[in-house]
Coordinates of C-alpha atoms in Angstrom, one line a residue:
Chain B
X68 CA 114.7 27.0 44.9
X69 CA 112.7 29.5 42.9
X70 CA 114.6 31.8 40.6
X71 CA 114.5 35.4 41.7
X72 CA 113.8 38.3 39.3
X73 CA 114.0 42.0 40.1
X74 CA 111.7 44.3 38.0
X75 CA 112.3 48.1 38.0
X76 CA 109.7 50.4 36.3
X77 CA 108.2 53.7 37.4
X78 CA 104.7 52.7 36.4
X79 CA 102.9 50.7 39.1
X80 CA 100.6 48.9 36.7
X81 CA 103.5 47.6 34.6
X82 CA 105.1 46.3 37.9
X83 CA 101.8 44.7 38.8
X84 CA 101.4 42.9 35.5
X85 CA 105.0 41.8 35.3
X86 CA 104.8 40.5 38.9
X87 CA 101.6 38.5 38.1
X88 CA 103.0 37.1 34.8
X89 CA 106.3 36.0 36.3
X90 CA 104.9 34.7 39.6
X91 CA 102.4 32.7 37.5
X92 CA 105.3 30.9 36.1
X93 CA 106.9 30.2 39.5
X94 CA 109.5 33.0 39.7
X95 CA 110.0 34.9 42.9
X96 CA 109.6 38.6 42.0
X97 CA 110.8 41.8 43.7
X98 CA 109.8 45.2 42.4
X99 CA 111.3 48.7 42.4
X100 CA 109.9 52.0 41.1
X101 CA 113.4 52.7 39.8
X102 CA 114.7 55.9 41.3
X103 CA 116.8 54.1 43.9
X104 CA 117.3 50.8 42.2
X105 CA 121.0 50.8 42.7
X106 CA 120.7 50.8 46.5
X107 CA 117.7 48.5 46.5
X108 CA 119.5 45.6 45.0
X109 CA 120.0 42.9 47.7
X110 CA 123.4 41.7 48.5
X111 CA 122.3 38.3 47.3
X112 CA 121.8 39.4 43.7
X113 CA 118.6 38.3 41.8
X114 CA 119.0 35.9 38.9
X115 CA 117.7 38.5 36.4
X116 CA 117.0 42.3 36.4
X117 CA 114.3 43.6 34.1
X118 CA 114.9 47.3 33.8
X119 CA 112.8 50.0 32.2
X120 CA 114.8 52.7 30.4
X121 CA 112.7 55.9 30.7
X122 CA 111.9 56.2 34.4
X123 CA 111.2 59.4 36.3
X124 CA 114.4 60.6 37.9
X125 CA 116.7 57.9 36.6
X126 CA 117.8 56.5 33.2
X127 CA 117.7 52.7 33.1
X128 CA 120.3 52.7 30.4
X129 CA 122.8 54.5 32.7
X130 CA 121.9 52.1 35.6
X131 CA 122.6 49.1 33.3
X132 CA 126.0 50.6 32.3
X133 CA 127.0 51.1 35.9
X134 CA 126.0 47.6 36.9
X135 CA 127.9 46.1 34.0
X136 CA 131.0 48.0 35.0
X137 CA 131.0 46.9 38.6
X138 CA 132.7 43.7 39.4
X139 CA 130.1 42.6 41.9
X140 CA 127.1 43.1 39.5
X141 CA 128.5 42.6 36.0
X142 CA 127.5 38.9 35.8
X143 CA 123.8 39.6 36.7
X144 CA 121.7 39.3 33.5
X145 CA 119.9 42.6 32.6
X146 CA 117.0 42.9 30.2
X147 CA 116.2 46.5 29.2
X148 CA 112.5 47.3 28.6
X149 CA 111.2 50.4 26.7
X150 CA 108.5 51.8 24.5
X151 CA 111.3 53.5 22.6
X152 CA 111.9 51.6 19.3
X153 CA 115.6 52.2 19.7
X154 CA 115.8 50.0 22.8
X155 CA 117.8 47.4 20.9
X156 CA 120.5 49.9 20.1
X157 CA 120.6 51.3 23.6
X158 CA 120.8 47.7 25.0
X159 CA 123.8 47.0 22.8
X160 CA 125.5 50.3 23.8
X161 CA 124.9 49.9 27.6
X162 CA 126.0 46.3 27.7
X163 CA 122.6 44.8 28.5
X164 CA 122.0 41.1 27.8
X165 CA 118.8 41.6 26.0
X166 CA 115.8 43.9 25.4
X167 CA 112.0 43.9 25.2
X168 CA 109.9 46.5 23.4
X169 CA 106.7 47.8 25.0
X170 CA 104.0 46.7 24.5
X171 CA 105.1 43.1 24.6
X172 CA 103.5 39.8 24.0
X173 CA 103.4 37.7 27.2
X174 CA 104.9 34.7 25.5
X175 CA 107.8 36.7 24.0
X176 CA 108.5 38.1 27.5
X177 CA 108.5 34.6 29.1
X178 CA 110.7 33.2 26.3
X179 CA 113.3 36.0 26.9
X180 CA 113.2 35.6 30.7
X181 CA 113.8 31.8 30.4
X182 CA 116.8 32.4 28.1
X183 CA 118.6 34.5 30.7
X184 CA 117.6 33.0 34.1
X185 CA 120.0 30.1 34.4
Chain C
X121 CA 126.9 113.0 -54.5
X122 CA 126.3 112.0 -58.1
X123 CA 128.6 110.8 -60.8
X124 CA 128.3 111.3 -64.4
X125 CA 128.1 108.1 -66.3
X126 CA 128.2 107.4 -69.9
X127 CA 124.8 106.0 -70.9
X128 CA 126.7 103.4 -73.0
X129 CA 128.2 101.8 -70.0
X130 CA 125.0 101.4 -68.1
X131 CA 123.8 98.5 -70.1
X132 CA 123.4 95.6 -67.8
X133 CA 124.4 97.6 -64.7
X134 CA 122.3 99.7 -62.3
X135 CA 121.5 103.0 -63.9
X136 CA 122.9 105.7 -61.8
X137 CA 121.3 109.1 -61.4
X138 CA 122.4 111.8 -63.7
X139 CA 122.3 115.3 -62.4
X140 CA 122.8 118.0 -64.9
X141 CA 121.8 121.1 -63.2
X142 CA 121.7 122.8 -59.8
X143 CA 118.0 122.6 -60.0
X144 CA 118.2 118.9 -60.4
X145 CA 120.5 118.7 -57.4
X146 CA 118.3 120.8 -55.2
X147 CA 115.3 118.7 -56.2
X148 CA 117.2 115.6 -55.5
X149 CA 118.3 116.8 -52.1
X150 CA 114.8 117.9 -51.3
X151 CA 113.4 114.4 -52.1
X152 CA 115.9 112.8 -49.8
X153 CA 115.1 115.2 -47.0
X154 CA 111.4 114.7 -47.5
X155 CA 111.7 110.9 -47.2
X156 CA 113.9 110.9 -44.1
X157 CA 111.7 109.8 -41.2
X158 CA 113.5 111.8 -38.6
X159 CA 112.7 115.5 -38.3
X160 CA 115.2 117.3 -40.4
X161 CA 116.2 120.9 -41.0
X162 CA 118.5 122.7 -43.4
X163 CA 119.8 126.0 -42.1
X164 CA 121.8 128.7 -43.9
X165 CA 124.8 130.4 -42.3
X166 CA 122.5 132.9 -40.5
X167 CA 120.6 129.9 -38.9
X168 CA 117.5 130.6 -41.1
X169 CA 115.5 127.6 -42.2
X170 CA 116.1 126.8 -45.8
X171 CA 113.9 123.8 -45.8
X172 CA 112.4 121.3 -43.4
X173 CA 111.0 117.8 -44.0
X174 CA 107.3 116.8 -43.4
X175 CA 108.4 114.8 -40.4
X176 CA 109.6 118.0 -38.7
X177 CA 106.4 119.8 -39.3
X178 CA 104.4 116.9 -38.0
X179 CA 106.6 116.3 -34.9
X180 CA 106.8 119.9 -33.8
X181 CA 103.4 121.0 -35.1
X182 CA 104.5 123.9 -37.2
X183 CA 103.6 124.8 -40.7
X184 CA 105.9 125.1 -43.7
X185 CA 104.8 128.7 -44.3
X186 CA 105.8 129.9 -40.9
X187 CA 109.1 128.0 -41.1
X188 CA 110.9 128.5 -44.3
X189 CA 113.1 131.6 -44.3
X190 CA 112.6 132.1 -40.6
X191 CA 115.5 132.1 -38.1
X192 CA 115.4 128.9 -36.1
X193 CA 115.4 131.0 -32.9
X194 CA 112.2 132.7 -34.0
X195 CA 110.4 129.6 -35.0
X196 CA 106.9 129.2 -33.5
X197 CA 107.1 132.3 -31.3
X198 CA 110.7 131.7 -30.3
X199 CA 110.1 128.2 -29.1
X200 CA 113.4 127.0 -30.5
X201 CA 115.4 129.7 -28.8
X202 CA 117.0 127.1 -26.7
X203 CA 120.3 128.2 -25.1
X204 CA 122.0 124.8 -25.5
X205 CA 121.1 124.7 -29.1
X206 CA 122.4 128.2 -29.6
X207 CA 125.7 127.2 -28.1
X208 CA 125.9 124.1 -30.2
X209 CA 125.2 125.9 -33.4
X210 CA 127.2 129.0 -32.8
X211 CA 130.2 127.7 -30.8
X212 CA 130.6 124.0 -31.3
X213 CA 129.7 123.6 -34.9
X214 CA 132.1 126.2 -36.4
X215 CA 135.0 124.6 -34.7
X216 CA 134.2 120.9 -35.0
X217 CA 132.1 121.1 -38.2
X218 CA 129.7 118.5 -36.8
X219 CA 128.2 117.1 -33.7
X220 CA 126.4 113.9 -33.0
X221 CA 123.9 112.5 -30.6
X222 CA 123.8 115.5 -28.3
X223 CA 120.8 115.4 -26.0
X224 CA 118.7 118.5 -25.5
X225 CA 115.7 118.7 -23.3
X226 CA 113.2 121.5 -23.8
X227 CA 109.7 122.4 -22.8
X228 CA 107.9 123.5 -25.9
X229 CA 104.8 125.7 -25.1
X230 CA 102.9 124.0 -28.0
X231 CA 103.8 120.4 -27.6
X232 CA 105.2 120.1 -24.1
X233 CA 108.4 118.6 -22.8
X234 CA 110.6 116.9 -25.4
X235 CA 113.9 115.2 -25.3
X236 CA 115.8 115.4 -28.6
X237 CA 119.0 114.0 -29.9
X238 CA 120.7 116.5 -32.2
X239 CA 123.0 115.6 -35.1
X240 CA 124.4 118.4 -37.2
X241 CA 126.9 118.9 -40.0
X242 CA 128.2 122.0 -41.6
X243 CA 128.5 121.8 -45.3
X244 CA 131.0 124.5 -46.0
X245 CA 130.9 124.9 -49.7
X246 CA 127.2 125.4 -49.6
X247 CA 127.2 127.5 -46.4
X248 CA 124.5 125.2 -45.1
X249 CA 123.9 123.4 -41.9
X250 CA 122.1 120.0 -41.9
X251 CA 120.3 119.5 -38.5
X252 CA 118.6 116.3 -37.7
X253 CA 116.3 116.4 -34.6
X254 CA 115.5 113.0 -33.3
X255 CA 112.6 113.0 -30.8
X256 CA 113.5 110.5 -28.2
X257 CA 111.0 111.6 -25.6
X258 CA 109.2 108.2 -25.6
X259 CA 112.4 106.2 -25.4
X260 CA 113.5 108.4 -22.6
X261 CA 110.3 107.9 -20.8
X262 CA 110.5 104.1 -21.1
X263 CA 114.1 104.2 -19.9
X264 CA 113.0 106.3 -16.9
X265 CA 110.3 103.8 -16.2
X266 CA 112.6 100.9 -16.5
X267 CA 115.1 102.6 -14.2
X268 CA 112.4 103.2 -11.6
X269 CA 111.2 99.7 -11.8
X270 CA 114.8 98.5 -11.5
X271 CA 115.1 100.7 -8.5
X272 CA 111.9 99.3 -7.1
X273 CA 113.2 95.7 -7.5
X274 CA 116.6 96.6 -6.1
X275 CA 115.0 98.1 -3.1
X276 CA 112.7 95.0 -2.7
X277 CA 115.8 92.9 -2.6
X278 CA 117.8 95.2 -0.3
X279 CA 115.0 95.8 2.1
X280 CA 113.8 92.2 2.3
X281 CA 114.3 90.5 5.6
X282 CA 115.4 87.4 3.8
X283 CA 119.0 87.7 2.7
X284 CA 120.1 87.1 -0.9
X285 CA 123.6 86.1 -2.1
X286 CA 124.9 85.5 -5.6
X287 CA 127.5 82.8 -5.7
X288 CA 129.5 81.6 -8.6
X289 CA 130.3 77.9 -9.4
X290 CA 133.4 78.1 -7.2
X291 CA 131.4 79.4 -4.3
X292 CA 132.7 82.9 -4.5
X293 CA 130.2 85.6 -3.5
X294 CA 129.5 88.3 -6.0
X295 CA 126.6 90.0 -4.2
X296 CA 125.3 90.0 -0.7
X297 CA 122.2 91.8 0.3
X298 CA 122.1 94.1 3.3
X299 CA 120.1 91.6 5.4
X300 CA 123.3 89.4 5.5
X301 CA 124.4 91.4 8.5
X302 CA 121.3 91.1 10.5
X303 CA 121.1 87.4 9.9
X304 CA 124.7 86.1 10.2
X305 CA 126.5 89.2 11.6
X306 CA 128.9 89.7 8.7
X307 CA 128.7 93.0 6.7
X308 CA 128.1 92.8 3.0
X309 CA 131.7 93.5 2.4
X310 CA 133.0 91.0 4.9
X311 CA 130.7 88.3 3.5
X312 CA 131.9 89.0 0.0
X313 CA 135.5 88.5 1.1
X314 CA 134.8 85.0 2.4
X315 CA 136.5 82.6 -0.1
X316 CA 133.5 80.3 0.3
X317 CA 130.4 81.0 2.4
X318 CA 129.9 77.3 3.1
X319 CA 133.0 77.4 5.3
X320 CA 130.6 78.9 7.9
X321 CA 128.7 75.6 8.0
X322 CA 129.9 73.1 10.7
X323 CA 132.1 70.3 9.2
X324 CA 129.6 67.4 9.2
X325 CA 126.9 69.4 7.5
X326 CA 129.3 71.2 5.1
X327 CA 130.0 68.0 3.2
X328 CA 126.3 67.5 2.6
X329 CA 125.6 71.1 1.7
X330 CA 128.6 71.2 -0.7
X331 CA 127.2 68.1 -2.3
X332 CA 123.8 69.6 -2.7
X333 CA 125.4 72.7 -4.2
X334 CA 127.5 70.7 -6.6
X335 CA 124.5 68.6 -7.7
X336 CA 122.6 71.8 -8.3
X337 CA 125.4 73.1 -10.5
X338 CA 124.8 70.1 -12.8
X339 CA 121.2 71.1 -13.4
X340 CA 120.8 74.7 -14.7
X341 CA 117.5 76.4 -13.9
X342 CA 116.6 74.1 -10.9
X343 CA 116.2 74.8 -7.2
X344 CA 117.6 73.0 -4.1
X345 CA 116.2 73.5 -0.7
X346 CA 118.1 72.8 2.5
X347 CA 117.9 73.6 6.2
X348 CA 121.3 73.6 8.0
X349 CA 123.3 75.3 10.7
X350 CA 125.7 78.2 10.1
X351 CA 128.2 79.9 12.4
X352 CA 127.2 83.5 13.2
X353 CA 130.0 86.1 13.3
X354 CA 129.7 86.1 17.1
X355 CA 130.5 82.4 17.2
X356 CA 127.2 80.7 18.0
X357 CA 125.3 78.5 15.6
X358 CA 122.0 79.5 14.0
X359 CA 119.6 77.5 11.7
X360 CA 119.3 78.7 8.1
X361 CA 116.8 77.7 5.5
X362 CA 118.1 78.2 2.0
X363 CA 116.6 78.0 -1.4
X364 CA 119.4 77.9 -4.0
X365 CA 118.5 78.5 -7.7
X366 CA 121.0 77.7 -10.4
X367 CA 120.9 80.7 -12.8
X368 CA 124.6 80.4 -13.9
X369 CA 123.6 80.0 -17.5
X370 CA 121.1 82.8 -17.4
X371 CA 122.9 85.8 -19.0
X372 CA 121.1 88.3 -16.8
X373 CA 122.3 86.6 -13.6
X374 CA 125.2 84.2 -14.2
X375 CA 125.3 82.9 -10.7
X376 CA 123.6 80.7 -8.1
X377 CA 121.1 82.8 -6.2
X378 CA 120.8 81.8 -2.5
X379 CA 117.8 83.1 -0.6
X380 CA 118.1 82.4 3.1
X381 CA 116.5 83.2 6.4
X382 CA 117.1 82.5 10.0
X383 CA 114.8 79.7 11.2
X384 CA 116.4 79.2 14.6
X385 CA 113.2 80.0 16.4
X386 CA 111.2 77.7 14.3
X387 CA 113.7 74.9 14.9
X388 CA 113.4 75.5 18.6
X389 CA 109.6 75.1 18.5
X390 CA 109.9 72.1 16.3
X391 CA 112.3 70.4 18.8
X392 CA 109.8 71.3 21.6
X393 CA 107.1 69.7 19.5
X394 CA 109.2 66.6 18.9
X395 CA 110.0 66.3 22.6
X396 CA 106.3 66.7 23.3
X397 CA 105.3 63.9 20.9
X398 CA 108.1 61.7 22.2
X399 CA 106.8 62.1 25.8
X400 CA 103.2 61.8 24.7
X401 CA 103.8 58.6 22.8
X402 CA 105.8 57.1 25.7
X403 CA 103.0 58.1 28.1
X404 CA 100.3 56.6 25.8
X405 CA 102.3 53.4 25.3
X406 CA 102.7 52.7 29.1
X407 CA 99.0 52.1 29.7
X408 CA 98.7 50.2 26.4
X409 CA 101.5 47.9 27.7
X410 CA 99.8 47.1 31.0
X411 CA 96.4 46.8 29.3
X412 CA 97.9 44.3 26.9
X413 CA 99.6 42.4 29.6
X414 CA 96.4 42.3 31.8
X415 CA 94.5 41.0 28.8
X416 CA 96.9 38.2 28.2
X417 CA 96.9 37.3 31.9
X418 CA 93.1 37.1 31.8
X419 CA 93.2 35.0 28.7
X420 CA 95.3 32.5 30.6
X421 CA 92.9 32.5 33.5
X422 CA 89.8 32.0 31.4
X423 CA 91.5 29.3 29.5
X424 CA 92.0 27.5 32.8
X425 CA 88.3 27.7 33.5
X426 CA 87.5 26.5 30.0
X427 CA 85.6 29.7 29.0
X428 CA 86.2 29.7 25.2
X429 CA 83.9 32.8 24.4
X430 CA 85.6 34.9 27.0
X431 CA 89.0 33.8 25.8
X432 CA 88.0 34.7 22.2
X433 CA 86.9 38.2 23.3
X434 CA 90.2 38.7 25.0
X435 CA 92.0 37.7 21.8
X436 CA 90.0 40.4 20.0
X437 CA 90.7 42.9 22.7
X438 CA 94.4 42.2 22.4
X439 CA 94.2 42.7 18.6
X440 CA 92.5 46.1 19.2
X441 CA 95.3 47.1 21.6
X442 CA 97.8 46.2 18.9
X443 CA 95.9 48.5 16.5
X444 CA 96.0 51.3 19.1
X445 CA 99.7 50.8 19.5
X446 CA 100.2 51.0 15.7
X447 CA 98.3 54.3 15.7
X448 CA 100.5 55.7 18.4
X449 CA 103.5 54.5 16.4
X450 CA 102.2 56.2 13.2
X451 CA 101.7 59.4 15.0
X452 CA 105.3 59.3 16.3
X453 CA 106.7 58.2 12.9
X454 CA 105.0 60.9 10.9
X455 CA 106.7 63.7 12.9
X456 CA 110.0 61.9 12.5
X457 CA 109.5 61.4 8.7
X458 CA 108.6 65.1 8.4
X459 CA 111.9 66.1 10.0
X460 CA 114.0 63.4 8.2
X461 CA 114.8 62.0 11.6
X462 CA 113.3 58.5 11.3
X463 CA 115.9 55.9 12.2
X464 CA 115.3 52.3 11.1
X465 CA 116.4 49.4 13.3
X466 CA 117.4 47.0 10.5
X467 CA 118.1 43.4 11.0
X468 CA 117.9 40.2 9.0
X469 CA 114.5 38.5 9.5
X470 CA 112.2 35.8 8.2
X471 CA 109.9 37.6 5.8
X472 CA 107.2 34.9 5.6
X473 CA 107.0 34.7 9.4
X474 CA 106.4 38.5 9.6
X475 CA 103.7 38.3 6.9
X476 CA 101.9 35.5 8.7
X477 CA 102.1 37.1 12.1
X478 CA 100.8 40.4 10.8
X479 CA 97.9 38.7 9.0
X480 CA 97.0 36.7 12.1
X481 CA 97.0 39.8 14.3
X482 CA 94.9 41.8 11.9
X483 CA 92.5 38.9 11.3
X484 CA 91.3 39.3 14.9
X485 CA 90.2 42.9 14.2
X486 CA 87.5 41.8 11.7
X487 CA 84.9 39.1 12.0
X488 CA 83.5 39.9 8.5
X489 CA 86.6 39.5 6.3
X490 CA 88.7 36.5 5.8
X491 CA 92.3 37.3 4.9
X492 CA 93.9 34.8 2.5
X493 CA 97.6 34.5 2.1
X494 CA 98.9 33.2 -1.2
X495 CA 102.5 32.5 -2.2
X496 CA 105.6 32.3 0.0
X497 CA 108.9 34.1 0.2
X498 CA 111.6 31.8 1.6
X499 CA 114.5 34.2 1.7
X500 CA 115.3 36.4 4.6
X501 CA 115.1 40.2 4.3
X502 CA 117.3 42.9 5.8
X503 CA 115.2 45.7 7.1
X504 CA 113.2 47.2 10.0
X505 CA 111.0 44.2 10.8
X506 CA 108.5 46.1 13.0
X507 CA 108.0 48.9 10.5
X508 CA 107.7 46.6 7.5
X509 CA 105.0 44.7 9.5
X510 CA 103.4 48.1 10.1
X511 CA 103.2 48.7 6.3
X512 CA 101.3 45.4 5.8
X513 CA 99.1 46.1 8.9
X514 CA 98.3 49.6 7.5
X515 CA 97.4 48.1 4.1
X516 CA 95.2 45.4 5.7
X517 CA 93.5 47.9 8.0
X518 CA 92.7 50.0 5.0
X519 CA 91.5 47.0 3.0
X520 CA 89.1 46.1 5.8
X521 CA 88.0 49.7 6.3
X522 CA 87.2 50.4 2.6
X523 CA 85.5 47.1 1.8
X524 CA 82.6 47.0 4.3
X525 CA 80.5 44.9 1.9
X526 CA 83.2 42.4 1.0
X527 CA 84.2 39.2 2.7
X528 CA 87.7 38.5 1.5
X529 CA 91.0 40.1 1.3
X530 CA 93.9 38.5 -0.6
X531 CA 97.5 38.9 0.3
X532 CA 100.0 37.7 -2.4
X533 CA 103.7 37.4 -1.6
X534 CA 106.4 36.5 -4.1
X535 CA 110.1 36.9 -4.6
X536 CA 111.0 38.8 -7.8
X537 CA 114.6 39.2 -8.5
X538 CA 116.2 41.2 -5.7
X539 CA 112.9 42.1 -4.2
X540 CA 110.2 40.5 -2.0
X541 CA 106.8 41.8 -3.1
X542 CA 103.5 41.9 -1.2
X543 CA 100.2 42.7 -2.7
X544 CA 97.0 43.4 -0.8
X545 CA 93.8 43.1 -2.8
X546 CA 90.4 44.2 -1.5
X547 CA 87.0 44.1 -3.2
X548 CA 85.7 47.4 -1.8
X549 CA 84.7 50.9 -2.9
X550 CA 87.9 51.5 -4.9
X551 CA 89.6 54.9 -5.5
X552 CA 88.6 57.3 -8.4
X553 CA 91.5 57.8 -10.9
X554 CA 92.0 61.4 -10.0
X555 CA 92.7 60.5 -6.4
X556 CA 95.1 57.7 -7.1
X557 CA 98.2 59.9 -6.9
X558 CA 97.0 61.5 -3.8
X559 CA 96.5 58.4 -1.7
X560 CA 100.1 58.6 -0.5
X561 CA 99.8 62.2 0.6
X562 CA 99.7 63.1 4.3
X563 CA 96.2 63.4 5.7
X564 CA 94.6 62.2 2.5
X565 CA 91.4 60.2 3.1
X566 CA 89.3 58.3 0.6
X567 CA 85.7 59.4 0.4
X568 CA 82.8 57.1 -0.5
X569 CA 80.2 57.9 -3.2
X570 CA 77.7 59.2 -0.7
X571 CA 80.5 61.4 0.7
X572 CA 80.7 59.0 3.6
X573 CA 83.8 59.7 5.5
X574 CA 85.8 56.8 6.8
X575 CA 87.5 57.3 10.2
X576 CA 91.2 57.5 10.4
X577 CA 94.1 60.0 10.6
X578 CA 95.1 59.8 7.0
X579 CA 98.6 58.9 7.9
X580 CA 98.9 55.2 7.3
X581 CA 99.7 55.2 3.5
X582 CA 101.9 58.2 3.8
X583 CA 104.1 56.6 6.4
X584 CA 103.9 53.2 4.7
X585 CA 105.1 54.6 1.4
X586 CA 107.9 56.4 3.2
X587 CA 109.0 53.3 5.0
X588 CA 109.1 51.3 1.8
X589 CA 110.9 54.1 -0.1
X590 CA 113.6 54.4 2.7
X591 CA 114.2 50.6 2.4
X592 CA 114.9 51.1 -1.3
X593 CA 111.5 49.5 -2.4
X594 CA 108.5 50.8 -4.3
X595 CA 104.8 51.1 -3.5
X596 CA 102.1 51.1 -6.2
X597 CA 98.4 51.2 -6.3
X598 CA 95.8 50.0 -8.9
X599 CA 92.1 50.5 -8.4
X600 CA 88.7 50.3 -10.1
X601 CA 85.9 52.3 -8.7
X602 CA 83.3 50.0 -7.2
X603 CA 85.5 46.9 -7.7
X604 CA 88.3 47.4 -5.2
X605 CA 92.0 48.2 -5.0
X606 CA 95.4 46.5 -5.1
X607 CA 98.3 47.9 -3.1
X608 CA 101.6 46.4 -3.9
X609 CA 105.0 47.1 -2.2
X610 CA 108.4 45.6 -2.7
X611 CA 111.4 45.4 -0.3
X612 CA 114.9 44.5 -1.4
X613 CA 116.3 41.4 0.2
X614 CA 119.7 43.1 0.7
X615 CA 118.7 46.4 2.2
X616 CA 121.4 49.0 2.8
X617 CA 122.5 49.9 6.3
X618 CA 121.3 53.3 7.5
X619 CA 123.8 56.1 7.1
X620 CA 124.6 57.4 10.6
X621 CA 125.8 60.8 9.4
X622 CA 123.8 63.9 10.2
X623 CA 121.2 64.5 7.6
X624 CA 120.0 68.1 7.1
X625 CA 116.3 68.4 7.1
X626 CA 114.6 68.2 3.7
X627 CA 117.9 68.2 2.0
X628 CA 116.6 67.2 -1.3
X629 CA 116.8 68.7 -4.8
X630 CA 113.7 69.6 -6.6
X631 CA 113.3 70.4 -10.3

């Protein structure tokens, strides 16, 4: 069965490219524009959540922190994504499993995804 | 005044004057009076002039003929009939026998307003009065001018919108200008009573400001500049910009002068500007991110169809997108550097790997130049990987830009002691000597001999030098006009962790 990845970003083009890249490698991809990500997560959790930090209306860092505090979601791997160079520090602070700086190299993204989708 | 000496005893000693007659004595006295440079009068007991010296005649423009034997009150058509002089001569002198340094101001019809210092002595046995009249008009005028210029400077200080405080080495305030109140709410008196004005600075910043102040105390005659917050009397915080000057060893001042002003409005605008640049750079990076990703997806697709040329073009496109991303990064970094707000994300990383990657990426931005790498650094470096890569990328981009006729660029890396060093050599237009020190300035751009301008923001070297400096390394340049340039930077293997404490803006000392 294909591994499922959820991608949340408020920029449709980013969602489109991430979907293409990940589906090209055989992953099953769901997307969210972010604002209501917490309610959009399916009961059957994805194998990985890729979460943009700076989204309109919602802070991806806060979302990550909430998910990592809830019993039901805390084991779901989260990769934070941002153009902010401090994304590494934010990831550490909010308990994310990893981070990716925008813009990214495709190979780097795929390597990180592979590491966390088990 | 004279002693009789036996001529026999004078041998070998100074020969003293011998006065044998009253005539001699008078002549002797007259000689003395004549040579005294101050105007000088001898009066008899009826205040008639017995004699006056040449200096008197000259200073008060009167003749000897019309003076000797005439009552002082009638001199020069009664010009000397000065009430104050009359009191002095007729009331003070008989009682006290002398007066000294009494100031009399009088408007003489012939010579105008004069200020005089009078010294007089009554010689009882001769029934004579010696009266020295020192003309101090000029000195008085200078004094008045000095006073008025002092008043002018005082009022410049007191009416200045900037506040000025004089503080001793222990931080005690000896002077506070009136603007103190309009800036920080405390009256001059209240402010002077504070045991240490730095107590108004919030705790975190106080340590740093105190340190700046203490460092300044060690260097007489120098300035320190700092921007920090201070608590207004009403309880809210305002931003203050201070210039402190150590004049403790200056005898005229003997304190540290602190000039300060309220820069809260400016800080507010700066923070709006920062927010704006933060948002702008985020907004610019978002499309760069998707463009880069699309490019790489396309690359994979063309590879599948075996279109090597298309693939190669997409690699170049990707390299240009990296360059665009670096430009956005430079723009954001420069504002952070200016405000002392740049934060480095330091980690341990493979130096050689970074150098190779950066060279490979930059190689795709030029088809004319070949970038050669010489040497190897095997040790890992602790620093901001991405920004150190940016330094090399900036140097390589410059090398390409300023050597349009050349075909090679050489990068040399080596480990020297505690440092990893990188040198980028180009064979381009070079930099004239007089501009060598300016290349690290913000917005500086090299001009070619035909005044060709080269495109660019003029930020790359400024940011690079700052990144290197903040890692504890050094950046140097050597250049020969028409032959090319060598830029070299070093980064210590064991970099320090960034201090997390608040850092006041521009908190640096300057000589």
